[in-house]
Amino acid sequence: MEIKVEEIEKSTFAVTEWTKQLLQNWGVSADFINLFNLLLQLAIVLLFTWVFQWIARKIIVAVLKQLRKLPKMQLAEYLLENRFPTFLALIAPLTWIRNTIPIVFENFPAVISTITNLTNIFIVLMIFWLISSFLSSLSKYLLTLSKFSDKPIESYFQVIRIIVAIFCAGAVFTILSGKSF
């Protein structure tokens, strides 16, 4: 494990030094190099994140579109309607963003903790939206089945959503306070 951490630190340093060298070659003054380096690295991270999320969403949508053609996979149609692929495709890029924060903000260590916490909160919200989307899709699917047509399925799933929201609120509290829930 120690070797991997050292390798990551070396690659982080290499990325930072490469962008600083590039900016120096472009004639950027020394006073603005850290700021421009930050903006350049943010742009790179956001571009890679957008591309990764776009590709992941397209793949997930394609798989769900193929699944909905199967007779017993109507749930896939409801997942598509409730933006499940969008939320699912954002989880990995957001995790990647969280892991790149120390690299991008290396020269601004005072903001690393705050930005990491904000990113973690957004990940919790994204997980809540993902679970909520899945529960809404499952609820709509179950209402199409004759076995569940006379049951208050939406009420059951609303209670589950409230419980998930409480756990997410606890996770946000833990992130903000640093104390266990």
PDB file of C-alpha atoms in Angstrom:
ATOM      1  CA  MET A   1       0.000   0.000   0.000  1.00  0.00           C
ATOM      2  CA  GLU A   2       2.851   2.370   0.848  1.00  0.00           C
ATOM      3  CA  ILE A   3       4.345   1.909  -2.620  1.00  0.00           C
ATOM      4  CA  LYS A   4       1.047   2.820  -4.329  1.00  0.00           C
ATOM      5  CA  VAL A   5       0.729   6.013  -2.263  1.00  0.00           C
ATOM      6  CA  GLU A   6       4.267   7.033  -3.221  1.00  0.00           C
ATOM      7  CA  GLU A   7       3.508   6.331  -6.902  1.00  0.00           C
ATOM      8  CA  ILE A   8       0.363   8.465  -6.731  1.00  0.00           C
ATOM      9  CA  GLU A   9       2.299  11.296  -5.074  1.00  0.00           C
ATOM     10  CA  LYS A  10       4.946  11.101  -7.806  1.00  0.00           C
ATOM     11  CA  SER A  11       2.353  11.181 -10.574  1.00  0.00           C
ATOM     12  CA  THR A  12       0.553  14.056  -8.849  1.00  0.00           C
ATOM     13  CA  PHE A  13       3.766  16.011  -8.662  1.00  0.00           C
ATOM     14  CA  ALA A  14       4.490  15.207 -12.306  1.00  0.00           C
ATOM     15  CA  VAL A  15       1.072  16.515 -13.408  1.00  0.00           C
ATOM     16  CA  THR A  16       1.505  19.724 -11.425  1.00  0.00           C
ATOM     17  CA  GLU A  17       5.032  20.295 -12.655  1.00  0.00           C
ATOM     18  CA  TRP A  18       4.054  19.580 -16.251  1.00  0.00           C
ATOM     19  CA  THR A  19       1.252  22.152 -16.172  1.00  0.00           C
ATOM     20  CA  LYS A  20       3.487  24.709 -14.430  1.00  0.00           C
ATOM     21  CA  GLN A  21       6.198  24.185 -17.042  1.00  0.00           C
ATOM     22  CA  LEU A  22       3.653  24.513 -19.828  1.00  0.00           C
ATOM     23  CA  LEU A  23       2.373  27.787 -18.368  1.00  0.00           C
ATOM     24  CA  GLN A  24       5.926  29.120 -17.946  1.00  0.00           C
ATOM     25  CA  ASN A  25       6.606  28.289 -21.595  1.00  0.00           C
ATOM     26  CA  TRP A  26       3.486  30.239 -22.556  1.00  0.00           C
ATOM     27  CA  GLY A  27       4.938  33.276 -20.773  1.00  0.00           C
ATOM     28  CA  VAL A  28       2.604  33.401 -17.778  1.00  0.00           C
ATOM     29  CA  SER A  29       4.088  35.464 -14.936  1.00  0.00           C
ATOM     30  CA  ALA A  30       5.188  33.635 -11.813  1.00  0.00           C
ATOM     31  CA  ASP A  31       2.531  35.405  -9.727  1.00  0.00           C
ATOM     32  CA  PHE A  32      -0.314  33.922 -11.748  1.00  0.00           C
ATOM     33  CA  ILE A  33       1.094  30.463 -12.462  1.00  0.00           C
ATOM     34  CA  ASN A  34      -0.558  28.806  -9.434  1.00  0.00           C
ATOM     35  CA  LEU A  35      -3.930  30.347 -10.271  1.00  0.00           C
ATOM     36  CA  PHE A  36      -3.692  29.477 -13.969  1.00  0.00           C
ATOM     37  CA  ASN A  37      -2.396  26.022 -13.045  1.00  0.00           C
ATOM     38  CA  LEU A  38      -5.470  25.555 -10.859  1.00  0.00           C
ATOM     39  CA  LEU A  39      -7.819  26.718 -13.615  1.00  0.00           C
ATOM     40  CA  LEU A  40      -6.102  24.553 -16.231  1.00  0.00           C
ATOM     41  CA  GLN A  41      -6.213  21.459 -14.045  1.00  0.00           C
ATOM     42  CA  LEU A  42      -9.861  22.144 -13.142  1.00  0.00           C
ATOM     43  CA  ALA A  43     -10.699  22.414 -16.829  1.00  0.00           C
ATOM     44  CA  ILE A  44      -8.936  19.118 -17.556  1.00  0.00           C
ATOM     45  CA  VAL A  45     -10.675  17.334 -14.674  1.00  0.00           C
ATOM     46  CA  LEU A  46     -14.087  18.702 -15.651  1.00  0.00           C
ATOM     47  CA  LEU A  47     -13.590  17.785 -19.302  1.00  0.00           C
ATOM     48  CA  PHE A  48     -12.561  14.205 -18.461  1.00  0.00           C
ATOM     49  CA  THR A  49     -15.438  13.958 -15.996  1.00  0.00           C
ATOM     50  CA  TRP A  50     -17.977  15.166 -18.531  1.00  0.00           C
ATOM     51  CA  VAL A  51     -16.683  12.789 -21.217  1.00  0.00           C
ATOM     52  CA  PHE A  52     -16.608   9.821 -18.806  1.00  0.00           C
ATOM     53  CA  GLN A  53     -20.135  10.562 -17.540  1.00  0.00           C
ATOM     54  CA  TRP A  54     -21.454  11.038 -21.078  1.00  0.00           C
ATOM     55  CA  ILE A  55     -19.980   7.723 -22.245  1.00  0.00           C
ATOM     56  CA  ALA A  56     -21.147   5.866 -19.135  1.00  0.00           C
ATOM     57  CA  ARG A  57     -24.684   7.269 -19.481  1.00  0.00           C
ATOM     58  CA  LYS A  58     -24.843   6.286 -23.167  1.00  0.00           C
ATOM     59  CA  ILE A  59     -23.741   2.736 -22.315  1.00  0.00           C
ATOM     60  CA  ILE A  60     -26.236   2.418 -19.456  1.00  0.00           C
ATOM     61  CA  VAL A  61     -29.069   3.785 -21.625  1.00  0.00           C
ATOM     62  CA  ALA A  62     -28.163   1.381 -24.437  1.00  0.00           C
ATOM     63  CA  VAL A  63     -28.166  -1.590 -22.060  1.00  0.00           C
ATOM     64  CA  LEU A  64     -31.509  -0.568 -20.541  1.00  0.00           C
ATOM     65  CA  LYS A  65     -33.024  -0.060 -24.007  1.00  0.00           C
ATOM     66  CA  GLN A  66     -31.970  -3.586 -24.942  1.00  0.00           C
ATOM     67  CA  LEU A  67     -33.302  -4.972 -21.653  1.00  0.00           C
ATOM     68  CA  ARG A  68     -36.702  -3.351 -22.063  1.00  0.00           C
ATOM     69  CA  LYS A  69     -37.209  -5.383 -25.239  1.00  0.00           C
ATOM     70  CA  LEU A  70     -37.266  -8.532 -23.135  1.00  0.00           C
ATOM     71  CA  PRO A  71     -40.756  -9.587 -22.025  1.00  0.00           C
ATOM     72  CA  LYS A  72     -40.124  -9.515 -18.285  1.00  0.00           C
ATOM     73  CA  MET A  73     -37.915  -6.422 -18.179  1.00  0.00           C
ATOM     74  CA  GLN A  74     -40.464  -3.601 -18.209  1.00  0.00           C
ATOM     75  CA  LEU A  75     -38.626  -2.171 -15.217  1.00  0.00           C
ATOM     76  CA  ALA A  76     -35.934  -0.962 -17.629  1.00  0.00           C
ATOM     77  CA  GLU A  77     -38.459   1.377 -19.268  1.00  0.00           C
ATOM     78  CA  TYR A  78     -39.301   2.940 -15.915  1.00  0.00           C
ATOM     79  CA  LEU A  79     -35.622   3.282 -15.047  1.00  0.00           C
ATOM     80  CA  LEU A  80     -35.104   5.233 -18.258  1.00  0.00           C
ATOM     81  CA  GLU A  81     -38.101   7.473 -17.499  1.00  0.00           C
ATOM     82  CA  ASN A  82     -36.841   8.296 -14.004  1.00  0.00           C
ATOM     83  CA  ARG A  83     -33.320   9.367 -15.075  1.00  0.00           C
ATOM     84  CA  PHE A  84     -31.676   6.382 -13.399  1.00  0.00           C
ATOM     85  CA  PRO A  85     -28.875   6.200 -16.030  1.00  0.00           C
ATOM     86  CA  THR A  86     -27.979   9.859 -15.457  1.00  0.00           C
ATOM     87  CA  PHE A  87     -27.587   9.406 -11.720  1.00  0.00           C
ATOM     88  CA  LEU A  88     -25.777   6.075 -12.017  1.00  0.00           C
ATOM     89  CA  ALA A  89     -23.372   7.459 -14.603  1.00  0.00           C
ATOM     90  CA  LEU A  90     -22.412  10.333 -12.270  1.00  0.00           C
ATOM     91  CA  ILE A  91     -21.300   8.245  -9.294  1.00  0.00           C
ATOM     92  CA  ALA A  92     -17.915   7.145 -10.684  1.00  0.00           C
ATOM     93  CA  PRO A  93     -16.973  10.568 -12.124  1.00  0.00           C
ATOM     94  CA  LEU A  94     -17.849  12.270  -8.841  1.00  0.00           C
ATOM     95  CA  THR A  95     -15.707   9.793  -6.957  1.00  0.00           C
ATOM     96  CA  TRP A  96     -12.887  10.500  -9.398  1.00  0.00           C
ATOM     97  CA  ILE A  97     -13.326  14.245  -8.869  1.00  0.00           C
ATOM     98  CA  ARG A  98     -13.129  13.724  -5.096  1.00  0.00           C
ATOM     99  CA  ASN A  99      -9.859  11.847  -5.546  1.00  0.00           C
ATOM    100  CA  THR A 100      -8.353  14.533  -7.789  1.00  0.00           C
ATOM    101  CA  ILE A 101      -9.064  17.404  -5.385  1.00  0.00           C
ATOM    102  CA  PRO A 102      -5.684  17.101  -3.591  1.00  0.00           C
ATOM    103  CA  ILE A 103      -3.931  17.114  -6.965  1.00  0.00           C
ATOM    104  CA  VAL A 104      -5.744  20.102  -8.413  1.00  0.00           C
ATOM    105  CA  PHE A 105      -5.715  22.182  -5.231  1.00  0.00           C
ATOM    106  CA  GLU A 106      -2.173  21.251  -4.178  1.00  0.00           C
ATOM    107  CA  ASN A 107      -1.127  24.907  -4.082  1.00  0.00           C
ATOM    108  CA  PHE A 108      -4.274  25.919  -2.174  1.00  0.00           C
ATOM    109  CA  PRO A 109      -4.288  23.495   0.800  1.00  0.00           C
ATOM    110  CA  ALA A 110      -6.687  25.614   2.861  1.00  0.00           C
ATOM    111  CA  VAL A 111      -9.600  24.821   0.523  1.00  0.00           C
ATOM    112  CA  ILE A 112      -8.963  21.093   0.038  1.00  0.00           C
ATOM    113  CA  SER A 113     -10.978  20.043   3.089  1.00  0.00           C
ATOM    114  CA  THR A 114     -13.932  22.294   2.248  1.00  0.00           C
ATOM    115  CA  ILE A 115     -14.090  21.245  -1.397  1.00  0.00           C
ATOM    116  CA  THR A 116     -13.719  17.574  -0.451  1.00  0.00           C
ATOM    117  CA  ASN A 117     -16.609  17.924   2.006  1.00  0.00           C
ATOM    118  CA  LEU A 118     -18.790  19.650  -0.597  1.00  0.00           C
ATOM    119  CA  THR A 119     -17.991  16.928  -3.106  1.00  0.00           C
ATOM    120  CA  ASN A 120     -18.790  14.231  -0.543  1.00  0.00           C
ATOM    121  CA  ILE A 121     -22.128  15.918   0.191  1.00  0.00           C
ATOM    122  CA  PHE A 122     -22.913  16.034  -3.518  1.00  0.00           C
ATOM    123  CA  ILE A 123     -22.051  12.319  -3.783  1.00  0.00           C
ATOM    124  CA  VAL A 124     -24.461  11.572  -0.923  1.00  0.00           C
ATOM    125  CA  LEU A 125     -27.171  13.583  -2.704  1.00  0.00           C
ATOM    126  CA  MET A 126     -26.430  11.770  -5.953  1.00  0.00           C
ATOM    127  CA  ILE A 127     -26.757   8.413  -4.196  1.00  0.00           C
ATOM    128  CA  PHE A 128     -30.071   9.563  -2.697  1.00  0.00           C
ATOM    129  CA  TRP A 129     -31.333  10.606  -6.139  1.00  0.00           C
ATOM    130  CA  LEU A 130     -30.149   7.292  -7.585  1.00  0.00           C
ATOM    131  CA  ILE A 131     -31.954   5.267  -4.913  1.00  0.00           C
ATOM    132  CA  SER A 132     -35.043   7.467  -5.195  1.00  0.00           C
ATOM    133  CA  SER A 133     -35.081   7.033  -8.967  1.00  0.00           C
ATOM    134  CA  PHE A 134     -34.803   3.266  -8.598  1.00  0.00           C
ATOM    135  CA  LEU A 135     -37.572   3.176  -5.983  1.00  0.00           C
ATOM    136  CA  SER A 136     -39.869   5.295  -8.172  1.00  0.00           C
ATOM    137  CA  SER A 137     -39.212   2.999 -11.114  1.00  0.00           C
ATOM    138  CA  LEU A 138     -39.818  -0.112  -9.048  1.00  0.00           C
ATOM    139  CA  SER A 139     -43.018   1.384  -7.637  1.00  0.00           C
ATOM    140  CA  LYS A 140     -44.374   2.156 -11.111  1.00  0.00           C
ATOM    141  CA  TYR A 141     -43.379  -1.297 -12.335  1.00  0.00           C
ATOM    142  CA  LEU A 142     -45.061  -3.078  -9.426  1.00  0.00           C
ATOM    143  CA  LEU A 143     -48.286  -1.147 -10.045  1.00  0.00           C
ATOM    144  CA  THR A 144     -48.447  -2.720 -13.516  1.00  0.00           C
ATOM    145  CA  LEU A 145     -48.566  -6.202 -11.997  1.00  0.00           C
ATOM    146  CA  SER A 146     -52.026  -7.494 -11.117  1.00  0.00           C
ATOM    147  CA  LYS A 147     -50.705  -8.942  -7.863  1.00  0.00           C
ATOM    148  CA  PHE A 148     -49.887  -5.438  -6.563  1.00  0.00           C
ATOM    149  CA  SER A 149     -52.546  -3.316  -8.285  1.00  0.00           C
ATOM    150  CA  ASP A 150     -54.747  -3.054  -5.180  1.00  0.00           C
ATOM    151  CA  LYS A 151     -51.876  -2.385  -2.745  1.00  0.00           C
ATOM    152  CA  PRO A 152     -50.674   1.072  -1.627  1.00  0.00           C
ATOM    153  CA  ILE A 153     -47.283   0.519  -3.231  1.00  0.00           C
ATOM    154  CA  GLU A 154     -46.491   4.207  -3.625  1.00  0.00           C
ATOM    155  CA  SER A 155     -47.045   4.764   0.106  1.00  0.00           C
ATOM    156  CA  TYR A 156     -44.692   1.923   0.992  1.00  0.00           C
ATOM    157  CA  PHE A 157     -42.003   3.291  -1.268  1.00  0.00           C
ATOM    158  CA  GLN A 158     -42.513   6.803   0.082  1.00  0.00           C
ATOM    159  CA  VAL A 159     -41.760   5.481   3.580  1.00  0.00           C
ATOM    160  CA  ILE A 160     -38.613   3.797   2.237  1.00  0.00           C
ATOM    161  CA  ARG A 161     -37.575   7.084   0.570  1.00  0.00           C
ATOM    162  CA  ILE A 162     -38.042   8.919   3.875  1.00  0.00           C
ATOM    163  CA  ILE A 163     -35.840   6.371   5.649  1.00  0.00           C
ATOM    164  CA  VAL A 164     -33.181   6.714   2.942  1.00  0.00           C
ATOM    165  CA  ALA A 165     -33.415  10.517   3.263  1.00  0.00           C
ATOM    166  CA  ILE A 166     -32.835  10.246   7.021  1.00  0.00           C
ATOM    167  CA  PHE A 167     -29.714   8.144   6.440  1.00  0.00           C
ATOM    168  CA  CYS A 168     -28.497  10.621   3.816  1.00  0.00           C
ATOM    169  CA  ALA A 169     -29.117  13.521   6.202  1.00  0.00           C
ATOM    170  CA  GLY A 170     -27.077  11.622   8.781  1.00  0.00           C
ATOM    171  CA  ALA A 171     -24.290  11.148   6.261  1.00  0.00           C
ATOM    172  CA  VAL A 172     -24.318  14.875   5.447  1.00  0.00           C
ATOM    173  CA  PHE A 173     -24.229  15.674   9.182  1.00  0.00           C
ATOM    174  CA  THR A 174     -21.276  13.348   9.603  1.00  0.00           C
ATOM    175  CA  ILE A 175     -19.443  14.975   6.693  1.00  0.00           C
ATOM    176  CA  LEU A 176     -20.062  18.503   7.958  1.00  0.00           C
ATOM    177  CA  SER A 177     -19.372  17.890  11.641  1.00  0.00           C
ATOM    178  CA  GLY A 178     -16.829  15.110  11.478  1.00  0.00           C
ATOM    179  CA  LYS A 179     -18.832  13.301  14.167  1.00  0.00           C
ATOM    180  CA  SER A 180     -20.553   9.943  13.822  1.00  0.00           C
ATOM    181  CA  PHE A 181     -24.289   9.783  13.277  1.00  0.00           C
TER     182      PHE A 181
END
